[in-house]
Amino acid sequence: MRMQKSQVHISCLLAWFLFTGCVVTRAAETPVYRLDGGRSTYAFGVNERGELQTLYWGGRLGPNDQIPAAHSLPEWASFDSSHTNTPQEYAGWGGGYFTEPALKVTFADGNRDLVLHFVKATPGGSQSLEVLLKDVSREVYVTLHYSIDAETGILSRSASIENREKQAILLEQAAAAQWTLFPGRYTLNYLTGRWAGEWTLNQEPINGGARVIESRRGSTGHQANPWFAISRDSQKAGGPITADEEDGEVWFGALAWSGSWRFTIEQTQLDEVRVTGGFNPFDFSYKLNAGDHLETPVFYAGFSDHGLGGASRLLHRFELAHVLPHSPDPKPRPVIYNSWEATEFRVDEAGQMALAEKAASIGVDRFVMDDGWFGQRKDDHAGLGDWYVNPQKFPHGLKPLIEKVHSLGMDFGLWVEPEMVNPDSDLYRKHPDWVLNFPGRPRSEQRNQLVLNLARADVRDYVEGFLDKLLTENDIAFLKWDYNRNWSEPGWDQVPADEQRRVYVQFTRNLYSIFSELRKKHPKIEIESCSGGGGRVDLGILQFTDEVWPSDNTDPLDRLVMQDGFTYAYTPQVMMAWVTDSPHWLNGRSTSLTYRMLSSMQGSLGIGANLNHWTEEDFATAKRLISAYHEVQPTIVRGSLYRLVSPRNNSPFSSTETVSRDQSQAVVFGFVHGTQEGRGFPFLQLQGLNADSNYKLTWIEGKTLLPTPEVASGAWWMNHGLLLDLRGDFKAAAFRLDRQP
Ligand code: DGJ
C-alpha cells in the first residue's frame, strides 16, 4: 500500500472543509491510498465530505504516477444526489444514496440513516491496509480490510461492523465489499445451473438497472455461483465487441461464503458499474448488541488485461497459492475410485473389497466408499444422523475393509452427510428440535431429509464429535462431505425472535469451525465439498476442503461443457472428474472408455464406473491412461489453462491446453462431439510456450491429420500449430509437449 499524502484524521478533514472550500487546496490535502500487485493498481481516497471514494481500478500505473485526489461527483439535476453519483468504497444507506448500499441499519430509536465517513487508515505493510469509517453521528464503526496479492494483483476485501452504541442495532444488509468500474459499456459473465446441469457461463450486456445473482437457499447453491467477470466492450470501429478469451480488459471477483449470498451488478445513471456483494439481504437481519461486531466474508477481486482466459489463470494461481488448505503448494489429488455409481446404497464388506482389488489393479491411489455404510441406511429414506457402522453390512466394522484397501496400496475415504437427518433415524427420534423449523409449522422434507440447525451449539458439537470419533477410530484419509438439500423453514426457536435470522451467518460459521477443528485434530485428513454435485463450491468452503464435486452429471460430453464453465472460476486442481459407465444413466449416451477417460483427465481424475462389468480391454485402457495421467497431472492441475476451442454454444469441437508454470511442459486435449458436413477439427495454435525452446511431442492418444514434426520450437507450435485427426462422434485426442534440454 502506498499513500501519496500523509494520513489525514477526520477532524483535519472537517476543519479543512469548513475553512477552505478551495478545490486546489483539497487536492493537495486529501490522502490517496494505492495498492499495486501483479499487473494492476487499485486506488481510493477521501473526498471533501469525508467519504471513501473509489479512484482507480485497472492496469498497473507507473510507480511515480500521482493519482488525483478524490472529489465527489456533482449532483445530476435535483434527482440524483452527489452522494449517489459518487462511487464509495463502502456506502451506508442514508444521506440521499439510491444505489445499492453496502450497509443498511435500523437503530433502536427508529433512525435508519447511516452515512459513513473516513476516520483513519492503518497500513499493514506494502500489501495491506485497514480503513476505519464511522457514521457521522452514531457510534457505528466499520473497518474495511484490504490486501493485494503481489503476484496476481487479486485484492481481498472484507468489512468488520461494530456497534459502540449503548443499545442494539439491527443490520439489514451487510456487504463484504463494493467495486466500481468507471463509465463505459460492459458485458457481464456469470455462472448459473441446476442439479446435473451446473456451470453454464452466461454473457450479457450490462444495461441500466440492476442485475441480481444470488442464493436464498442457505448454502451456495447450484442455481448461481458467487463469481462474476465483467469485460469491457470496445467502442472502436466495428464494436461494441466485448473482451474475449485472450484479449481485452476484464474485472472479476468471487465471494468466500458458503451461505446465502447476493451480488447486485448495477449500472448507475452515470453509466458506472457497481458490484455489491456479501450476505444475501433477503430474509436477513443481524442484531448487533452493544459492543458486538460482525465480520463479513472476504470478497476477492482482480483485473486481467488478457481477457477471460487471463482472469481465470490469475484466479487459479491465487486459489492454489492462498486459498486451499495446503496452499501455497497443495499436492495433486490422488486418483480415486468411488463406488457410488456401481453400488449406490448396496455397499457391504465383500462387495467393496472386490471393487478395491479391481481399482488397485489400474493404478488408483484412493478408494472411497460412498453412501450406505451407516445406521439403517438401505436407501435415502432412513439413517442420516446415525453415524454408526451398519452391523449387517460390515459385521466387523470398517477396519477389515480399510486394512484391505491399505494392503492394496491405496488410502481409504468415506462418504458422510453430517448436516442432515432423516426423520427415520434414532437421532431425530431423540432430538426432533435439532432441525431448522418454525414450531407448529410443517417441516418440508427433500430427499426424505431435514437440515440440522448447525447454528445451535449443541448440534455443532454433536457433528464435530461424531466426525472426530470416526476419524480417531478409523484410518480414514478422506471425507466426501455431502449436502443434499437446501433450507426450508429456517427457524431457530432456541434464541429470541429478533436474533433468529443470525442463522444465516452462524450456520456457515459453525460449519467452517467444524472443518477447522477436524483439520487441527486430524492434520492428514482431506475433504471434498459435495452438494448433490456442485451445490456448494465457493472460495469460502475451499479454505477448508481440498476438492469439490462439480456435478452429479458424469456424462463425458456434458462434463466438457461444465468443466469449461467451472474453470472460469475455479482451478482444475479441485475439479473432481470421474469416469463412469456407458451408456450414461442420465441421458443414455454411449461413449468409448477412451473418450470418457480423456474428458475426466482435464481435471482431477477419478473412476466411478462399475468395475465388475469391465472387460480385460477396459482394464488395460484405464491402466495405460491413468499411468499417462499421473505423469502429466501436475501440469494439468497447476498449470496455466488456455481454452483453445470452446465447447459452448453447441460447438462440435473443444480443446484445452495447459502449460506448466516453468513452461517446460504442455498438455493438450481435443474432442469432437459429432462431425457434421465433413467439417474437420480446427487448426490448433498453441499458447503460453517459450517461443525459443524446442518441445517434443508425445501422444497420449490419437494422431495428427498432416505430417507434424516430433520436435519443433515453441514458436512453431504457437504460430504454425497442428491439425488433429479427429472425426466421427465422441472422439478424443491428447498429447504432451516436453521442453528439450
Ligand atoms: C449426492 C452425491 O453428489 C453423489 O455423488 C452421491 O454421493 C450421493 N449423494 C449419495 O447419496
Coordinates of C-alpha atoms and ligand atoms in Angstrom, one line a residue, residues 195 198 222 338 340-341 344-345 369-372 374 377 379-380 384 415-417 447 449 480-484 528 530-535 549-554 578, ligand 1:
W195 CA -28.7 -30.1 -10.4
E198 CA -24.1 -26.8 -13.3
H222 CA -26.5 -24.9 -7.9
N338 CA -15.7 -44.2 -5.8
W340 CA -21.5 -44.8 -5.8
E341 CA -22.5 -45.3 -9.3
E344 CA -25.4 -47.0 -4.8
F345 CA -26.6 -47.8 -1.3
M369 CA -16.8 -45.9 -0.1
D370 CA -19.9 -43.7 -0.7
D371 CA -23.4 -43.6 0.9
G372 CA -25.0 -46.6 2.5
F374 CA -24.1 -46.4 8.3
R377 CA -29.4 -46.9 5.5
D379 CA -32.0 -46.2 0.6
D380 CA -32.5 -42.5 1.1
L384 CA -28.9 -39.9 8.2
W415 CA -18.8 -40.5 2.4
V416 CA -20.7 -38.5 5.1
E417 CA -23.5 -36.1 5.1
R447 CA -34.9 -36.4 -0.4
Q449 CA -34.4 -35.5 4.9
K480 CA -16.5 -36.9 0.9
W481 CA -18.7 -34.3 2.7
D482 CA -22.1 -34.3 1.0
Y483 CA -25.1 -31.9 1.5
N484 CA -28.2 -33.0 -0.4
E528 CA -14.3 -32.9 -0.6
C530 CA -20.1 -32.1 -2.5
S531 CA -23.7 -30.9 -2.5
G532 CA -25.6 -33.3 -4.8
G533 CA -22.9 -32.2 -7.3
G534 CA -21.8 -28.6 -7.4
G535 CA -24.2 -27.0 -4.9
W549 CA -17.6 -32.4 -6.8
P550 CA -18.7 -30.2 -9.7
S551 CA -21.8 -32.2 -10.7
D552 CA -23.6 -35.5 -10.3
N553 CA -23.8 -35.5 -14.1
T554 CA -20.7 -37.5 -15.2
W578 CA -15.0 -39.4 -12.6
Ligands
DGJ1 C1 -25.1 -37.0 -4.0 C2 -23.7 -37.0 -4.5 O1 -23.4 -36.0 -5.3 C3 -23.4 -38.4 -5.1 O2 -22.1 -38.4 -5.7 C4 -23.5 -39.4 -4.1 O3 -22.6 -39.3 -3.1 C5 -24.9 -39.4 -3.5 N1 -25.2 -38.0 -3.0 C6 -25.1 -40.3 -2.3 O4 -26.3 -40.2 -1.6

